[in-house]
DNA sequence: ATATTGATTCAT
DNA sequence: TGAATCAATATA
């Protein structure tokens, strides 16, 4: 897939400069794109709300690890967890707010061969990107991609190919949290076979 | 259900 | 300086 193809446009800075609770469901059905041709449609997201959100990495302020979260919107925040996994968030809101949206699952749409090469454990296309660490692996996102500019950078971008977000996304609680586990800040495409968990 | 894995963070 | 935590995945 080419980012410059007709009818496909890169999401602009103004798109990202909003509250994650508004932005997260808007991100559904957008594309996460890599310059080498890999691309996937976003089917599951979670919002993290900075100082108001005990589950957010940014809750207790800026550290070396979460620095990208406090940087300008429209950049990636990539973190390492459970001793072995990388996960990708999109920084949003305004600089220094510490807002982000975690991308939890993609439906692969292009460069599927490259995704399988990057993630040999996946036996089917469904197993490629149905989880935050899985999609990061399939899309080649790790430490090096922390802080990558999605608005002006060459390597990665979020694209709008004209498919609108779903009219009625499913809204539920977030996955894997001990704090603020009751906040309904996870959204997914209702009928997608590519989400991480029902 | 359980093992894996190591950076980050918080409490001594 | 040490212990607990962790936006998870793989295998059984």
Coordinates of N, CA and C in Angstrom, one line a residue, chain A:
Chain A
X1 N 0.8 -1.2 0.0 CA 0.0 0.0 0.0 C 0.9 1.2 0.0
X2 N 0.4 2.3 -0.8 CA 1.1 3.5 -0.8 C 0.3 4.6 0.0
X3 N 1.0 5.4 0.8 CA 0.4 6.4 1.6 C -0.2 7.5 0.7
X4 N 0.4 7.6 -0.5 CA 0.1 8.7 -1.4 C -1.0 8.4 -2.4
X5 N -1.6 7.1 -2.3 CA -2.6 6.7 -3.3 C -3.8 7.6 -3.2
X6 N -4.5 7.7 -4.3 CA -5.6 8.6 -4.4 C -6.7 8.2 -3.4
X7 N -7.3 9.2 -2.7 CA -8.3 8.9 -1.8 C -7.8 8.5 -0.4
X8 N -6.5 8.4 -0.3 CA -5.9 8.1 1.0 C -5.1 9.3 1.5
X9 N -5.4 9.7 2.8 CA -4.7 10.9 3.3 C -4.2 10.6 4.7
X10 N -3.0 11.1 5.0 CA -2.4 11.0 6.3 C -3.2 11.8 7.3
X11 N -3.4 11.3 8.5 CA -4.1 12.1 9.6 C -3.2 13.3 9.9
X12 N -3.9 14.5 10.1 CA -3.2 15.7 10.3 C -3.0 16.0 11.8
X13 N -2.1 16.9 12.1 CA -1.9 17.2 13.5 C -3.1 17.6 14.3
X14 N -4.1 18.3 13.6 CA -5.3 18.8 14.3 C -6.1 17.5 14.7
X15 N -6.1 16.5 13.9 CA -6.8 15.3 14.3 C -6.4 14.7 15.6
X16 N -5.1 14.8 15.9 CA -4.5 14.3 17.2 C -4.7 15.2 18.4
X17 N -4.9 16.4 18.1 CA -5.0 17.4 19.2 C -6.3 17.4 19.9
X18 N -6.8 16.3 20.3 CA -8.0 16.1 21.0 C -7.9 15.2 22.2
X19 N -8.9 15.2 23.0 CA -9.0 14.3 24.2 C -9.0 12.9 23.7
X20 N -8.3 12.0 24.4 CA -8.2 10.6 23.9 C -9.6 9.9 24.0
X21 N -10.5 10.4 24.9 CA -11.8 9.8 25.0 C -12.6 10.1 23.8
X22 N -12.3 11.2 23.1 CA -13.0 11.5 21.8 C -12.2 10.9 20.7
X23 N -10.9 10.9 20.7 CA -10.1 10.4 19.6 C -10.1 8.9 19.5
X24 N -10.1 8.2 20.6 CA -10.0 6.7 20.5 C -11.0 6.1 19.6
X25 N -12.3 6.3 19.8 CA -13.3 5.7 18.9 C -13.2 6.2 17.4
X26 N -12.7 7.5 17.3 CA -12.4 8.0 15.9 C -11.3 7.3 15.2
X27 N -10.4 6.7 16.0 CA -9.3 6.0 15.4 C -9.7 4.6 14.8
X28 N -10.9 4.1 15.2 CA -11.3 2.8 14.6 C -11.5 3.0 13.1
X29 N -11.1 2.0 12.4 CA -11.1 1.9 10.9 C -10.1 2.8 10.2
X30 N -9.3 3.5 10.9 CA -8.1 4.2 10.3 C -7.0 3.1 10.1
X31 N -6.0 3.5 9.3 CA -5.0 2.5 9.0 C -3.6 2.9 9.7
X32 N -3.0 1.9 10.3 CA -1.6 2.1 10.7 C -0.7 1.6 9.6
X33 N 0.1 2.5 9.1 CA 0.9 2.2 7.9 C 2.4 2.3 8.1
X34 N 3.1 1.3 7.5 CA 4.6 1.4 7.6 C 5.1 1.6 6.2
X35 N 6.2 2.3 6.0 CA 6.7 2.7 4.7 C 7.1 1.5 3.8
X36 N 7.3 0.3 4.4 CA 7.7 -0.8 3.6 C 6.4 -1.5 3.0
X37 N 5.2 -1.0 3.2 CA 4.0 -1.5 2.6 C 3.1 -2.2 3.5
X38 N 3.6 -2.5 4.8 CA 2.7 -3.1 5.7 C 1.6 -2.1 6.2
X39 N 0.4 -2.6 6.3 CA -0.7 -1.7 6.8 C -1.8 -2.5 7.4
X40 N -2.4 -2.0 8.5 CA -3.5 -2.7 9.1 C -4.6 -1.7 9.6
X41 N -5.8 -2.2 9.5 CA -6.9 -1.3 9.9 C -7.1 -1.4 11.5
X42 N -7.2 -0.3 12.1 CA -7.3 -0.3 13.6 C -8.8 -0.8 14.0
X43 N -8.8 -1.9 14.7 CA -10.2 -2.4 15.1 C -10.4 -2.4 16.7
X44 N -9.3 -2.0 17.4 CA -9.5 -2.0 18.9 C -8.5 -1.0 19.5
X45 N -9.0 -0.2 20.4 CA -8.1 0.9 21.0 C -8.5 1.0 22.5
X46 N -7.6 1.6 23.3 CA -7.9 2.0 24.6 C -7.4 3.5 24.9
X47 N -8.1 4.3 25.6 CA -7.7 5.6 25.9 C -7.0 5.7 27.3
X48 N -5.9 6.5 27.4 CA -5.2 6.7 28.7 C -5.2 8.2 28.9
X49 N -5.7 8.6 30.1 CA -6.0 10.0 30.3 C -5.1 10.7 31.3
X50 N -3.8 10.5 31.2 CA -2.8 11.3 31.9 C -3.1 11.4 33.4
X51 N -3.0 12.6 34.0 CA -3.1 12.8 35.4 C -4.4 12.4 36.0
X52 N -5.5 12.3 35.2 CA -6.8 11.9 35.7 C -7.0 10.4 35.7
X53 N -6.0 9.6 35.3 CA -6.2 8.2 35.0 C -5.1 7.4 35.7
X54 N -5.5 6.8 36.9 CA -4.5 6.0 37.7 C -3.9 4.9 36.9
X55 N -4.5 4.5 35.8 CA -3.9 3.4 35.0 C -2.9 3.9 33.9
X56 N -2.8 5.2 33.7 CA -2.0 5.7 32.7 C -0.5 5.7 33.1
X57 N 0.4 5.4 32.3 CA 1.8 5.5 32.6 C 2.2 6.9 33.0
X58 N 1.4 7.9 32.5 CA 1.8 9.3 32.7 C 1.1 9.8 34.0
X59 N 0.4 9.0 34.7 CA -0.3 9.4 35.9 C 0.5 10.2 36.9
X60 N 1.7 9.6 37.2 CA 2.6 10.2 38.2 C 3.7 11.1 37.6
X61 N 3.4 11.6 36.4 CA 4.4 12.6 35.8 C 5.4 12.0 34.9
X62 N 6.2 12.9 34.3 CA 7.1 12.5 33.3 C 8.3 11.7 33.8
X63 N 8.7 10.6 33.2 CA 9.9 9.9 33.5 C 10.6 9.6 32.2
X64 N 11.8 9.0 32.3 CA 12.6 8.6 31.1 C 11.7 7.7 30.2
X65 N 11.1 6.7 30.8 CA 10.3 5.8 30.1 C 9.1 6.4 29.3
X66 N 8.3 7.2 30.0 CA 7.1 7.7 29.3 C 7.3 9.1 28.7
X67 N 8.5 9.6 28.5 CA 8.8 10.9 28.0 C 8.0 11.2 26.7
X68 N 7.9 10.3 25.8 CA 7.2 10.5 24.5 C 5.7 10.9 24.7
X69 N 5.1 10.3 25.8 CA 3.7 10.6 26.1 C 3.5 12.1 26.4
X70 N 4.5 12.8 26.9 CA 4.4 14.2 27.3 C 4.9 15.1 26.1
X71 N 5.3 14.5 25.0 CA 5.8 15.2 23.9 C 4.6 15.6 23.0
X72 N 4.9 16.1 21.8 CA 3.8 16.6 20.9 C 2.9 15.5 20.5
X73 N 1.6 15.8 20.2 CA 0.7 14.8 19.7 C 1.0 14.3 18.3
X74 N 0.5 13.2 17.9 CA 0.8 12.7 16.6 C 2.1 11.9 16.5
X75 N 2.7 11.6 17.7 CA 3.9 10.7 17.7 C 3.6 9.4 18.4
X76 N 4.4 8.4 18.2 CA 4.3 7.1 18.9 C 4.9 7.2 20.3
X77 N 4.2 6.5 21.2 CA 4.8 6.2 22.5 C 4.9 4.7 22.6
X78 N 6.1 4.2 22.6 CA 6.3 2.7 22.6 C 6.9 2.3 23.9
X79 N 6.3 1.4 24.6 CA 6.8 0.9 25.9 C 7.0 -0.6 25.9
X80 N 7.9 -1.0 26.8 CA 8.3 -2.4 27.0 C 7.6 -2.9 28.2
X81 N 7.0 -4.1 28.2 CA 6.3 -4.6 29.4 C 6.4 -6.1 29.5
X82 N 6.1 -6.6 30.6 CA 6.2 -8.1 31.0 C 7.5 -8.7 30.6
X83 N 8.6 -7.9 30.6 CA 9.9 -8.4 30.3 C 10.2 -8.9 28.9
X84 N 9.2 -8.7 28.0 CA 9.4 -9.2 26.6 C 8.6 -8.6 25.5
X85 N 7.7 -7.7 25.9 CA 6.8 -7.2 24.8 C 6.8 -5.7 24.6
X86 N 6.6 -5.2 23.4 CA 6.5 -3.8 23.1 C 5.1 -3.5 22.7
X87 N 4.6 -2.3 23.1 CA 3.2 -1.9 22.7 C 3.3 -0.5 22.2
X88 N 2.4 -0.2 21.3 CA 2.4 1.1 20.6 C 1.2 2.0 21.0
X89 N 1.4 3.2 21.4 CA 0.4 4.2 21.6 C 0.5 5.4 20.7
X90 N -0.6 6.0 20.5 CA -0.6 7.3 19.7 C -0.7 8.4 20.7
X91 N 0.2 9.3 20.8 CA 0.1 10.5 21.7 C -0.9 11.4 21.1
X92 N -1.8 12.0 22.0 CA -2.8 12.9 21.6 C -3.0 14.0 22.5
X93 N -4.0 14.8 22.4 CA -4.2 16.0 23.2 C -3.2 17.1 22.9
X94 N -2.8 17.8 23.9 CA -1.7 18.8 23.7 C -0.4 18.4 24.4
X95 N 0.7 18.9 23.9 CA 2.0 18.6 24.5 C 2.0 18.8 26.0
X96 N 2.6 17.9 26.7 CA 2.7 17.9 28.2 C 1.5 17.4 28.9
X97 N 0.4 17.0 28.2 CA -0.8 16.5 28.9 C -0.6 15.0 29.3
X98 N 0.2 14.3 28.6 CA 0.4 12.9 28.9 C -0.8 12.0 28.4
X99 N -1.5 12.4 27.4 CA -2.6 11.6 26.8 C -2.1 10.7 25.7
X100 N -2.8 9.5 25.6 CA -2.4 8.6 24.6 C -3.5 7.6 24.3
X101 N -3.5 7.0 23.1 CA -4.4 5.9 22.8 C -3.6 4.7 22.5
X102 N -3.8 3.6 23.2 CA -3.1 2.3 22.9 C -3.8 1.6 21.7
X103 N -3.0 1.2 20.8 CA -3.6 0.5 19.6 C -3.5 -1.0 20.0
X104 N -4.7 -1.7 20.1 CA -4.7 -3.0 20.7 C -4.9 -4.1 19.6
X105 N -5.4 -3.8 18.4 CA -5.6 -4.8 17.4 C -5.8 -4.2 16.0
X106 N -5.2 -4.9 15.0 CA -5.4 -4.4 13.6 C -5.9 -5.6 12.8
X107 N -6.6 -5.2 11.7 CA -6.9 -6.2 10.7 C -5.9 -5.9 9.6
X108 N -5.1 -6.9 9.3 CA -4.0 -6.7 8.3 C -4.7 -6.4 6.9
X109 N -4.2 -5.4 6.2 CA -4.7 -5.1 4.9 C -3.7 -5.1 3.8
X110 N -2.4 -5.0 4.1 CA -1.4 -5.0 3.1 C 0.0 -5.4 3.7
X111 N 0.8 -6.0 2.9 CA 2.1 -6.4 3.4 C 2.0 -7.6 4.3
X112 N 1.0 -8.4 4.1 CA 0.8 -9.5 5.1 C 2.0 -10.5 5.1
X113 N 2.6 -10.7 3.9 CA 3.8 -11.6 3.9 C 4.9 -11.0 4.8
X114 N 5.1 -9.7 4.8 CA 6.1 -9.1 5.6 C 5.8 -9.2 7.1
X115 N 4.5 -9.1 7.4 CA 4.0 -9.3 8.8 C 4.3 -10.7 9.3
X116 N 4.1 -11.7 8.5 CA 4.4 -13.1 8.9 C 5.9 -13.3 9.0
X117 N 6.7 -12.6 8.2 CA 8.1 -12.7 8.4 C 8.6 -12.1 9.7
X118 N 7.9 -11.0 10.1 CA 8.3 -10.4 11.3 C 7.8 -11.1 12.5
X119 N 6.7 -11.9 12.4 CA 6.1 -12.6 13.5 C 5.8 -14.1 13.1
X120 N 6.8 -14.9 13.0 CA 6.7 -16.3 12.5 C 5.8 -17.1 13.4
X121 N 5.5 -16.7 14.6 CA 4.6 -17.6 15.5 C 3.2 -17.6 15.0
X122 N 2.8 -16.5 14.3 CA 1.4 -16.4 13.8 C 1.2 -17.4 12.7
X123 N 0.2 -18.3 12.9 CA 0.0 -19.4 11.9 C -1.1 -18.9 10.9
X124 N -1.9 -18.0 11.3 CA -2.9 -17.4 10.5 C -2.9 -15.9 10.4
X125 N -3.5 -15.3 9.5 CA -3.6 -13.8 9.4 C -4.2 -13.2 10.6
X126 N -5.2 -13.9 11.2 CA -5.9 -13.4 12.4 C -4.9 -13.3 13.6
X127 N -3.9 -14.2 13.6 CA -3.0 -14.2 14.8 C -1.9 -13.2 14.6
X128 N -1.9 -12.4 13.5 CA -0.8 -11.5 13.2 C -0.9 -10.2 14.1
X129 N -2.0 -9.7 14.3 CA -2.2 -8.3 15.0 C -3.3 -8.3 16.0
X130 N -3.7 -9.4 16.5 CA -4.9 -9.4 17.5 C -4.4 -9.3 18.9
X131 N -3.7 -8.2 19.2 CA -3.1 -7.9 20.6 C -2.1 -6.8 20.4
X132 N -1.9 -6.0 21.4 CA -1.0 -4.9 21.3 C 0.4 -5.3 21.1
X133 N 0.9 -6.3 21.7 CA 2.3 -6.7 21.5 C 2.5 -7.5 20.2
X134 N 1.4 -8.2 19.8 CA 1.5 -8.9 18.5 C 1.5 -7.9 17.4
X135 N 0.7 -6.9 17.4 CA 0.7 -6.0 16.3 C 2.0 -5.2 16.2
X136 N 2.6 -4.9 17.4 CA 3.9 -4.2 17.4 C 4.9 -5.0 16.7
X137 N 4.9 -6.3 17.0 CA 5.9 -7.2 16.4 C 5.7 -7.4 14.9
X138 N 4.4 -7.5 14.5 CA 4.1 -7.7 13.1 C 4.4 -6.5 12.3
X139 N 4.3 -5.3 12.9 CA 4.5 -4.0 12.2 C 5.9 -3.5 12.4
X140 N 6.8 -4.2 13.1 CA 8.1 -3.8 13.2 C 8.3 -2.6 14.2
X141 N 7.5 -2.5 15.2 CA 7.5 -1.4 16.2 C 8.1 -1.9 17.5
X142 N 9.2 -1.3 17.9 CA 9.9 -1.6 19.2 C 10.5 -0.3 19.7
X143 N 11.5 -0.5 20.5 CA 12.2 0.7 21.2 C 12.6 1.8 20.2
X144 N 13.1 1.4 19.1 CA 13.6 2.4 18.1 C 12.5 3.3 17.6
X145 N 11.2 2.8 17.7 CA 10.1 3.6 17.2 C 9.5 4.5 18.2
X146 N 10.0 4.4 19.5 CA 9.4 5.3 20.5 C 9.7 6.8 20.1
X147 N 8.7 7.6 20.0 CA 8.8 9.0 19.7 C 8.7 9.3 18.2
X148 N 8.5 8.3 17.4 CA 8.4 8.5 15.9 C 7.2 9.4 15.6
X149 N 7.5 10.3 14.6 CA 6.5 11.3 14.2 C 5.6 10.7 13.1
X150 N 4.3 10.6 13.5 CA 3.3 10.0 12.5 C 2.8 11.1 11.6
X151 N 3.0 12.4 11.9 CA 2.4 13.4 11.0 C 3.4 13.8 9.9
X152 N 4.7 13.9 10.2 CA 5.6 14.3 9.2 C 6.7 13.3 8.9
X153 N 6.8 12.2 9.7 CA 7.8 11.2 9.6 C 7.7 10.4 8.3
X154 N 8.8 9.7 7.9 CA 8.8 8.9 6.8 C 8.4 7.4 7.1
X155 N 8.7 7.0 8.3 CA 8.6 5.6 8.6 C 7.2 5.1 8.8
X156 N 6.4 5.8 9.7 CA 5.1 5.3 10.0 C 4.1 6.4 9.9
X157 N 2.8 6.1 9.7 CA 1.8 7.1 9.7 C 0.4 6.4 10.0
X158 N -0.6 7.3 10.4 CA -1.9 6.8 10.4 C -2.6 7.4 9.2
X159 N -3.4 6.6 8.5 CA -4.0 7.0 7.2 C -5.5 6.9 7.3
X160 N -6.2 7.8 6.6 CA -7.7 7.7 6.4 C -7.9 7.3 5.0
X161 N -8.5 6.1 4.7 CA -8.8 5.7 3.3 C -10.2 5.9 3.0
X162 N -10.9 6.7 3.8 CA -12.3 7.0 3.5 C -13.3 6.1 4.3
X163 N -12.9 5.1 4.9 CA -13.8 4.3 5.7 C -14.1 5.0 7.1
X164 N -15.3 5.3 7.3 CA -15.6 6.1 8.6 C -15.5 5.1 9.8
X165 N -15.4 5.7 11.0 CA -15.5 4.8 12.2 C -16.8 4.2 12.3
X166 N -17.0 3.1 13.0 CA -18.3 2.4 13.1 C -19.3 3.3 13.8
X167 N -20.5 3.3 13.4 CA -21.6 4.1 14.0 C -21.8 3.6 15.5
X168 N -21.7 2.3 15.8 CA -21.9 1.8 17.1 C -20.8 0.9 17.6
X169 N -19.6 1.5 17.9 CA -18.5 0.7 18.4 C -18.9 0.1 19.7
X170 N -18.3 -1.0 20.1 CA -18.5 -1.6 21.4 C -17.6 -0.9 22.4
X171 N -18.2 -0.4 23.5 CA -17.4 0.3 24.5 C -17.4 -0.5 25.8
X172 N -16.2 -0.9 26.3 CA -16.1 -1.7 27.5 C -14.9 -1.2 28.4
X173 N -14.6 -2.0 29.4 CA -13.5 -1.7 30.3 C -12.2 -2.1 29.6
X174 N -11.1 -1.5 30.1 CA -9.8 -1.8 29.5 C -9.2 -3.1 30.0
X175 N -8.3 -3.7 29.3 CA -7.7 -5.0 29.6 C -6.5 -4.9 30.5
X176 N -6.4 -5.9 31.4 CA -5.1 -6.1 32.1 C -4.7 -5.1 33.2
X177 N -5.7 -4.3 33.7 CA -5.4 -3.3 34.6 C -5.8 -3.7 36.1
X178 N -5.0 -3.1 37.0 CA -5.4 -3.3 38.4 C -6.0 -2.0 38.9
X179 N -5.5 -0.9 38.5 CA -6.1 0.4 38.9 C -7.1 0.9 37.8
X180 N -8.1 1.6 38.2 CA -9.1 2.2 37.3 C -9.6 1.2 36.3
X181 N -9.8 -0.1 36.8 CA -10.2 -1.2 36.0 C -11.7 -1.0 35.6
X182 N -12.4 -0.1 36.2 CA -13.8 0.0 35.9 C -14.1 1.1 34.9
X183 N -13.1 1.9 34.4 CA -13.3 2.9 33.5 C -13.6 2.3 32.1
X184 N -14.7 2.7 31.4 CA -15.1 2.0 30.1 C -14.4 2.7 29.0
X185 N -13.1 2.6 28.9 CA -12.3 3.4 28.0 C -11.6 2.5 26.9
X186 N -12.3 1.4 26.6 CA -11.8 0.5 25.5 C -13.0 0.5 24.4
X187 N -12.6 0.6 23.2 CA -13.5 0.5 22.1 C -13.1 -0.5 21.0
X188 N -14.0 -1.2 20.4 CA -13.6 -2.0 19.3 C -14.7 -2.1 18.3
X189 N -14.4 -2.6 17.1 CA -15.3 -2.7 16.0 C -16.1 -4.0 16.3
X190 N -17.5 -3.8 16.4 CA -18.3 -4.9 16.9 C -18.2 -6.2 16.2
X191 N -18.2 -6.2 14.9 CA -18.2 -7.5 14.2 C -16.8 -7.9 13.7
X192 N -15.8 -7.3 14.2 CA -14.4 -7.7 13.7 C -14.0 -9.0 14.2
X193 N -13.4 -9.8 13.4 CA -12.8 -11.1 13.8 C -11.3 -10.9 14.2
X194 N -10.8 -9.6 14.2 CA -9.4 -9.4 14.4 C -9.1 -8.7 15.8
X195 N -10.1 -8.6 16.7 CA -9.8 -8.0 18.0 C -9.1 -9.0 18.9
X196 N -8.6 -8.5 20.0 CA -7.8 -9.3 20.9 C -8.7 -10.2 21.8
X197 N -9.8 -9.6 22.3 CA -10.7 -10.4 23.2 C -12.1 -9.8 23.1
X198 N -13.0 -10.7 23.3 CA -14.4 -10.2 23.4 C -14.6 -9.9 24.9

